[in-house]
PDB file of C-alpha atoms in Angstrom:
ATOM      1  CA  UNK A 467     240.563 125.911 289.554  1.00  0.00           C
ATOM      2  CA  UNK A 468     236.673 125.599 289.377  1.00  0.00           C
ATOM      3  CA  UNK A 469     234.334 124.786 286.493  1.00  0.00           C
ATOM      4  CA  UNK A 470     230.612 124.876 286.364  1.00  0.00           C
ATOM      5  CA  UNK A 471     229.194 122.085 284.338  1.00  0.00           C
ATOM      6  CA  UNK A 472     225.656 121.569 285.315  1.00  0.00           C
ATOM      7  CA  UNK A 473     223.949 124.897 285.873  1.00  0.00           C
ATOM      8  CA  UNK A 474     224.776 125.562 289.540  1.00  0.00           C
ATOM      9  CA  UNK A 475     227.379 122.888 290.355  1.00  0.00           C
ATOM     10  CA  UNK A 476     230.887 124.377 290.792  1.00  0.00           C
ATOM     11  CA  UNK A 477     233.597 121.684 290.862  1.00  0.00           C
ATOM     12  CA  UNK A 478     237.043 122.122 292.034  1.00  0.00           C
ATOM     13  CA  UNK A 479     240.122 120.599 290.220  1.00  0.00           C
ATOM     14  CA  UNK A 480     242.840 121.981 292.486  1.00  0.00           C
ATOM     15  CA  UNK A 481     245.482 119.397 293.257  1.00  0.00           C
ATOM     16  CA  UNK A 482     245.323 117.540 290.083  1.00  0.00           C
ATOM     17  CA  UNK A 483     248.677 116.310 288.929  1.00  0.00           C
ATOM     18  CA  UNK A 484     250.310 118.307 286.020  1.00  0.00           C
ATOM     19  CA  UNK A 485     250.336 116.927 282.530  1.00  0.00           C
ATOM     20  CA  UNK A 486     253.113 114.235 282.177  1.00  0.00           C
ATOM     21  CA  UNK A 487     252.246 112.409 285.331  1.00  0.00           C
ATOM     22  CA  UNK A 488     250.014 109.368 285.461  1.00  0.00           C
ATOM     23  CA  UNK A 489     246.548 110.136 286.366  1.00  0.00           C
ATOM     24  CA  UNK A 490     245.552 108.884 289.905  1.00  0.00           C
ATOM     25  CA  UNK A 491     242.376 106.740 290.034  1.00  0.00           C
ATOM     26  CA  UNK A 492     240.690 109.430 292.089  1.00  0.00           C
ATOM     27  CA  UNK A 493     241.140 111.904 289.083  1.00  0.00           C
ATOM     28  CA  UNK A 494     239.984 109.462 286.599  1.00  0.00           C
ATOM     29  CA  UNK A 495     236.929 108.812 288.838  1.00  0.00           C
ATOM     30  CA  UNK A 496     236.310 112.553 289.120  1.00  0.00           C
ATOM     31  CA  UNK A 497     236.470 113.141 285.389  1.00  0.00           C
ATOM     32  CA  UNK A 498     234.339 110.137 284.550  1.00  0.00           C
ATOM     33  CA  UNK A 499     231.611 111.205 287.003  1.00  0.00           C
ATOM     34  CA  UNK A 500     231.460 114.633 285.384  1.00  0.00           C
ATOM     35  CA  UNK A 501     231.827 113.734 281.648  1.00  0.00           C
ATOM     36  CA  UNK A 502     230.407 111.028 279.286  1.00  0.00           C
ATOM     37  CA  UNK A 503     233.918 109.456 279.054  1.00  0.00           C
ATOM     38  CA  UNK A 504     234.855 105.994 280.412  1.00  0.00           C
ATOM     39  CA  UNK A 505     237.919 105.505 282.452  1.00  0.00           C
ATOM     40  CA  UNK A 506     239.612 103.970 279.567  1.00  0.00           C
ATOM     41  CA  UNK A 507     238.718 106.917 277.281  1.00  0.00           C
ATOM     42  CA  UNK A 508     240.088 109.330 279.927  1.00  0.00           C
ATOM     43  CA  UNK A 509     243.429 107.592 280.034  1.00  0.00           C
ATOM     44  CA  UNK A 510     243.671 107.440 276.211  1.00  0.00           C
ATOM     45  CA  UNK A 511     242.936 111.115 275.947  1.00  0.00           C
ATOM     46  CA  UNK A 512     245.407 111.934 278.676  1.00  0.00           C
ATOM     47  CA  UNK A 513     248.142 110.091 276.822  1.00  0.00           C
ATOM     48  CA  UNK A 514     247.357 111.958 273.663  1.00  0.00           C
ATOM     49  CA  UNK A 515     247.314 115.225 275.552  1.00  0.00           C
ATOM     50  CA  UNK A 516     250.616 114.660 277.142  1.00  0.00           C
ATOM     51  CA  UNK A 517     252.033 113.697 273.802  1.00  0.00           C
ATOM     52  CA  UNK A 518     250.660 116.816 271.876  1.00  0.00           C
ATOM     53  CA  UNK A 519     251.123 119.393 274.780  1.00  0.00           C
ATOM     54  CA  UNK A 520     254.140 118.307 276.795  1.00  0.00           C
ATOM     55  CA  UNK A 521     254.376 121.840 278.386  1.00  0.00           C
ATOM     56  CA  UNK A 522     251.233 121.229 280.244  1.00  0.00           C
ATOM     57  CA  UNK A 523     248.398 122.727 278.279  1.00  0.00           C
ATOM     58  CA  UNK A 524     247.102 124.437 275.252  1.00  0.00           C
ATOM     59  CA  UNK A 525     248.123 128.048 274.962  1.00  0.00           C
ATOM     60  CA  UNK A 526     245.642 130.741 273.606  1.00  0.00           C
ATOM     61  CA  UNK A 527     247.943 131.144 270.587  1.00  0.00           C
ATOM     62  CA  UNK A 528     247.722 127.441 269.804  1.00  0.00           C
ATOM     63  CA  UNK A 529     244.080 127.521 270.205  1.00  0.00           C
ATOM     64  CA  UNK A 530     243.588 130.430 267.807  1.00  0.00           C
ATOM     65  CA  UNK A 531     245.075 128.354 264.887  1.00  0.00           C
ATOM     66  CA  UNK A 532     241.779 126.266 264.937  1.00  0.00           C
ATOM     67  CA  UNK A 533     239.862 129.472 264.006  1.00  0.00           C
ATOM     68  CA  UNK A 534     242.064 131.031 261.450  1.00  0.00           C
ATOM     69  CA  UNK A 535     239.921 129.994 258.535  1.00  0.00           C
ATOM     70  CA  UNK A 536     236.650 131.322 260.177  1.00  0.00           C
ATOM     71  CA  UNK A 537     235.342 134.771 259.200  1.00  0.00           C
ATOM     72  CA  UNK A 538     235.486 136.148 262.749  1.00  0.00           C
ATOM     73  CA  UNK A 539     238.834 134.462 263.462  1.00  0.00           C
ATOM     74  CA  UNK A 540     240.483 135.848 266.612  1.00  0.00           C
ATOM     75  CA  UNK A 541     237.545 137.378 267.995  1.00  0.00           C
ATOM     76  CA  UNK A 542     235.704 134.018 268.185  1.00  0.00           C
ATOM     77  CA  UNK A 543     238.743 132.249 269.280  1.00  0.00           C
ATOM     78  CA  UNK A 544     239.047 134.604 272.167  1.00  0.00           C
ATOM     79  CA  UNK A 545     235.477 134.149 273.113  1.00  0.00           C
ATOM     80  CA  UNK A 546     235.613 130.415 273.018  1.00  0.00           C
ATOM     81  CA  UNK A 547     238.918 130.111 274.768  1.00  0.00           C
ATOM     82  CA  UNK A 548     237.658 132.466 277.571  1.00  0.00           C
ATOM     83  CA  UNK A 549     234.795 130.232 278.041  1.00  0.00           C
ATOM     84  CA  UNK A 550     236.945 126.961 278.296  1.00  0.00           C
ATOM     85  CA  UNK A 551     239.652 128.477 280.317  1.00  0.00           C
ATOM     86  CA  UNK A 552     237.853 128.035 283.725  1.00  0.00           C
ATOM     87  CA  UNK A 553     240.603 129.345 285.943  1.00  0.00           C
ATOM     88  CA  UNK A 554     241.622 132.222 283.485  1.00  0.00           C
ATOM     89  CA  UNK A 555     245.305 131.286 283.496  1.00  0.00           C
ATOM     90  CA  UNK A 556     245.771 131.569 279.842  1.00  0.00           C
ATOM     91  CA  UNK A 557     245.933 127.928 278.840  1.00  0.00           C
ATOM     92  CA  UNK A 558     243.833 124.791 278.939  1.00  0.00           C
ATOM     93  CA  UNK A 559     245.106 122.050 281.220  1.00  0.00           C
ATOM     94  CA  UNK A 560     244.023 118.414 280.743  1.00  0.00           C
ATOM     95  CA  UNK A 561     241.038 118.750 282.924  1.00  0.00           C
ATOM     96  CA  UNK A 562     239.753 121.928 281.321  1.00  0.00           C
ATOM     97  CA  UNK A 563     240.352 120.226 277.932  1.00  0.00           C
ATOM     98  CA  UNK A 564     238.426 117.130 278.870  1.00  0.00           C
ATOM     99  CA  UNK A 565     235.556 119.155 280.397  1.00  0.00           C
ATOM    100  CA  UNK A 566     235.572 121.239 277.351  1.00  0.00           C
ATOM    101  CA  UNK A 567     235.523 118.348 274.967  1.00  0.00           C
ATOM    102  CA  UNK A 568     232.578 116.956 276.715  1.00  0.00           C
ATOM    103  CA  UNK A 569     230.623 120.203 276.809  1.00  0.00           C
ATOM    104  CA  UNK A 570     231.485 120.952 273.005  1.00  0.00           C
ATOM    105  CA  UNK A 571     230.256 117.473 272.231  1.00  0.00           C
ATOM    106  CA  UNK A 572     226.961 118.134 273.640  1.00  0.00           C
ATOM    107  CA  UNK A 573     224.428 115.456 273.063  1.00  0.00           C
ATOM    108  CA  UNK A 574     221.080 116.675 274.418  1.00  0.00           C
ATOM    109  CA  UNK A 575     219.295 119.899 273.986  1.00  0.00           C
ATOM    110  CA  UNK A 576     220.059 120.808 277.519  1.00  0.00           C
ATOM    111  CA  UNK A 577     223.717 120.223 277.117  1.00  0.00           C
ATOM    112  CA  UNK A 578     223.630 122.275 273.889  1.00  0.00           C
ATOM    113  CA  UNK A 579     221.915 125.169 275.640  1.00  0.00           C
ATOM    114  CA  UNK A 580     224.481 125.020 278.528  1.00  0.00           C
ATOM    115  CA  UNK A 581     227.298 125.313 275.923  1.00  0.00           C
ATOM    116  CA  UNK A 582     225.601 128.349 274.250  1.00  0.00           C
ATOM    117  CA  UNK A 583     224.895 129.899 277.678  1.00  0.00           C
ATOM    118  CA  UNK A 584     228.598 129.455 278.802  1.00  0.00           C
ATOM    119  CA  UNK A 585     229.702 130.875 275.582  1.00  0.00           C
ATOM    120  CA  UNK A 586     227.679 133.990 276.092  1.00  0.00           C
ATOM    121  CA  UNK A 587     228.358 134.269 279.956  1.00  0.00           C
ATOM    122  CA  UNK A 588     231.985 135.249 279.647  1.00  0.00           C
ATOM    123  CA  UNK A 589     232.350 136.412 283.264  1.00  0.00           C
ATOM    124  CA  UNK A 590     230.690 133.200 284.634  1.00  0.00           C
ATOM    125  CA  UNK A 591     228.285 135.302 286.499  1.00  0.00           C
ATOM    126  CA  UNK A 592     225.250 133.082 285.750  1.00  0.00           C
ATOM    127  CA  UNK A 593     223.552 135.877 283.859  1.00  0.00           C
ATOM    128  CA  UNK A 594     224.025 137.296 280.350  1.00  0.00           C
ATOM    129  CA  UNK A 595     224.377 140.997 280.731  1.00  0.00           C
ATOM    130  CA  UNK A 596     224.183 143.803 278.127  1.00  0.00           C
ATOM    131  CA  UNK A 597     227.990 143.889 277.622  1.00  0.00           C
ATOM    132  CA  UNK A 598     228.271 140.150 277.051  1.00  0.00           C
ATOM    133  CA  UNK A 599     225.297 140.260 274.524  1.00  0.00           C
ATOM    134  CA  UNK A 600     227.064 143.046 272.724  1.00  0.00           C
ATOM    135  CA  UNK A 601     230.330 141.114 272.493  1.00  0.00           C
ATOM    136  CA  UNK A 602     228.670 138.054 270.863  1.00  0.00           C
ATOM    137  CA  UNK A 603     226.702 140.410 268.438  1.00  0.00           C
ATOM    138  CA  UNK A 604     229.858 142.096 267.503  1.00  0.00           C
ATOM    139  CA  UNK A 605     231.519 138.795 266.685  1.00  0.00           C
ATOM    140  CA  UNK A 606     228.468 137.817 264.535  1.00  0.00           C
ATOM    141  CA  UNK A 607     228.394 141.193 262.780  1.00  0.00           C
ATOM    142  CA  UNK A 608     232.099 140.703 262.062  1.00  0.00           C
ATOM    143  CA  UNK A 609     231.488 137.229 260.723  1.00  0.00           C
ATOM    144  CA  UNK A 610     229.010 138.525 258.243  1.00  0.00           C
ATOM    145  CA  UNK A 611     231.166 141.491 257.078  1.00  0.00           C
ATOM    146  CA  UNK A 612     233.718 139.187 255.559  1.00  0.00           C
TER     147      UNK A 612
END
Protein backbone atom coordinates (compact mmCIF):
# COMPACT_ATOMS: atom_id res chain seq x y z
CA UNK A 1 0.00 0.00 0.00
CA UNK A 2 1.29 3.49 -0.71
CA UNK A 3 0.23 6.95 0.34
CA UNK A 4 1.39 10.30 -0.95
CA UNK A 5 1.53 12.78 1.87
CA UNK A 6 3.95 15.55 0.97
CA UNK A 7 3.47 16.33 -2.66
CA UNK A 8 5.91 13.94 -4.30
CA UNK A 9 6.82 11.53 -1.49
CA UNK A 10 5.25 8.09 -1.84
CA UNK A 11 5.46 5.97 1.28
CA UNK A 12 4.91 2.23 1.46
CA UNK A 13 3.05 0.63 4.33
CA UNK A 14 3.19 -3.00 3.18
CA UNK A 15 4.11 -5.39 5.95
CA UNK A 16 2.33 -3.52 8.71
CA UNK A 17 0.65 -5.84 11.18
CA UNK A 18 -3.09 -6.23 10.90
CA UNK A 19 -5.37 -4.55 13.42
CA UNK A 20 -5.51 -6.37 16.72
CA UNK A 21 -1.77 -6.85 16.95
CA UNK A 22 0.42 -4.60 19.01
CA UNK A 23 2.21 -2.07 16.86
CA UNK A 24 5.94 -2.64 16.48
CA UNK A 25 8.24 0.20 17.46
CA UNK A 26 9.27 0.55 13.80
CA UNK A 27 5.61 1.06 12.83
CA UNK A 28 5.13 3.66 15.54
CA UNK A 29 8.30 5.43 14.42
CA UNK A 30 7.13 5.35 10.78
CA UNK A 31 3.79 6.92 11.71
CA UNK A 32 5.24 9.57 14.02
CA UNK A 33 7.68 10.62 11.29
CA UNK A 34 4.85 11.13 8.80
CA UNK A 35 2.19 12.68 11.04
CA UNK A 36 1.90 15.23 13.82
CA UNK A 37 1.12 12.48 16.35
CA UNK A 38 3.43 11.45 19.18
CA UNK A 39 4.24 7.79 19.86
CA UNK A 40 1.86 7.81 22.81
CA UNK A 41 -0.96 9.28 20.70
CA UNK A 42 -0.38 6.67 17.97
CA UNK A 43 -0.68 3.88 20.54
CA UNK A 44 -3.85 5.38 22.07
CA UNK A 45 -5.44 5.84 18.63
CA UNK A 46 -4.47 2.29 17.66
CA UNK A 47 -6.12 0.88 20.79
CA UNK A 48 -9.31 2.78 20.03
CA UNK A 49 -9.21 1.67 16.38
CA UNK A 50 -8.83 -2.00 17.39
CA UNK A 51 -11.74 -1.63 19.81
CA UNK A 52 -14.03 0.17 17.35
CA UNK A 53 -13.09 -1.78 14.20
CA UNK A 54 -12.15 -5.32 15.25
CA UNK A 55 -12.48 -6.59 11.67
CA UNK A 56 -9.42 -4.59 10.68
CA UNK A 57 -10.77 -1.46 9.08
CA UNK A 58 -13.51 0.99 8.29
CA UNK A 59 -15.69 -0.23 5.44
CA UNK A 60 -17.08 2.23 2.91
CA UNK A 61 -20.61 1.49 4.20
CA UNK A 62 -19.55 2.47 7.74
CA UNK A 63 -17.83 5.56 6.43
CA UNK A 64 -20.94 6.74 4.56
CA UNK A 65 -22.83 7.03 7.86
CA UNK A 66 -20.80 10.17 8.66
CA UNK A 67 -22.22 11.86 5.54
CA UNK A 68 -25.91 10.91 5.74
CA UNK A 69 -26.97 14.30 7.05
CA UNK A 70 -25.00 16.17 4.39
CA UNK A 71 -26.74 17.51 1.33
CA UNK A 72 -24.55 15.59 -1.14
CA UNK A 73 -24.50 12.51 1.13
CA UNK A 74 -23.29 9.41 -0.67
CA UNK A 75 -21.53 11.28 -3.48
CA UNK A 76 -19.37 13.25 -1.07
CA UNK A 77 -18.75 10.15 1.07
CA UNK A 78 -17.54 8.25 -2.00
CA UNK A 79 -15.28 11.09 -3.07
CA UNK A 80 -13.70 11.45 0.38
CA UNK A 81 -13.41 7.68 0.93
CA UNK A 82 -11.73 7.21 -2.44
CA UNK A 83 -9.21 9.87 -1.47
CA UNK A 84 -8.42 8.24 1.89
CA UNK A 85 -8.36 4.59 0.73
CA UNK A 86 -4.82 4.75 -0.63
CA UNK A 87 -4.63 1.11 -1.73
CA UNK A 88 -8.21 1.05 -3.10
CA UNK A 89 -9.12 -2.13 -1.23
CA UNK A 90 -12.51 -0.85 -0.02
CA UNK A 91 -11.64 -0.20 3.61
CA UNK A 92 -9.43 2.07 5.67
CA UNK A 93 -6.87 0.20 7.75
CA UNK A 94 -5.20 1.78 10.78
CA UNK A 95 -2.36 3.31 8.79
CA UNK A 96 -4.71 4.90 6.25
CA UNK A 97 -6.94 6.03 9.10
CA UNK A 98 -4.09 7.71 10.98
CA UNK A 99 -2.60 9.33 7.86
CA UNK A 100 -6.11 10.49 6.95
CA UNK A 101 -6.76 11.92 10.40
CA UNK A 102 -3.52 13.85 10.13
CA UNK A 103 -4.37 15.08 6.63
CA UNK A 104 -7.94 16.11 7.53
CA UNK A 105 -6.66 17.94 10.62
CA UNK A 106 -4.51 20.15 8.38
CA UNK A 107 -2.92 22.94 10.36
CA UNK A 108 -1.10 25.06 7.80
CA UNK A 109 -2.32 26.57 4.54
CA UNK A 110 -0.03 24.18 2.65
CA UNK A 111 -1.53 21.16 4.44
CA UNK A 112 -5.06 22.41 3.73
CA UNK A 113 -4.21 22.86 0.05
CA UNK A 114 -2.73 19.35 -0.06
CA UNK A 115 -5.97 17.94 1.39
CA UNK A 116 -8.06 19.83 -1.18
CA UNK A 117 -5.81 18.70 -4.01
CA UNK A 118 -5.99 15.06 -2.90
CA UNK A 119 -9.78 15.34 -2.75
CA UNK A 120 -9.92 16.52 -6.38
CA UNK A 121 -7.16 14.23 -7.71
CA UNK A 122 -9.14 11.00 -7.35
CA UNK A 123 -6.81 8.88 -9.48
CA UNK A 124 -3.69 10.09 -7.59
CA UNK A 125 -2.04 11.11 -10.86
CA UNK A 126 -0.72 14.39 -9.48
CA UNK A 127 -2.91 16.30 -11.96
CA UNK A 128 -6.56 17.37 -11.72
CA UNK A 129 -8.05 16.53 -15.11
CA UNK A 130 -11.35 17.62 -16.66
CA UNK A 131 -13.24 14.51 -15.46
CA UNK A 132 -12.06 14.98 -11.87
CA UNK A 133 -13.07 18.64 -11.93
CA UNK A 134 -16.46 17.60 -13.34
CA UNK A 135 -16.94 15.10 -10.50
CA UNK A 136 -16.37 17.67 -7.79
CA UNK A 137 -18.57 20.21 -9.57
CA UNK A 138 -21.34 17.60 -9.80
CA UNK A 139 -21.11 16.98 -6.05
CA UNK A 140 -21.21 20.73 -5.33
CA UNK A 141 -24.21 21.27 -7.66
CA UNK A 142 -26.06 18.35 -6.06
CA UNK A 143 -25.29 19.82 -2.66
CA UNK A 144 -26.98 23.10 -3.62
CA UNK A 145 -30.05 21.43 -5.15
CA UNK A 146 -31.24 20.03 -1.80
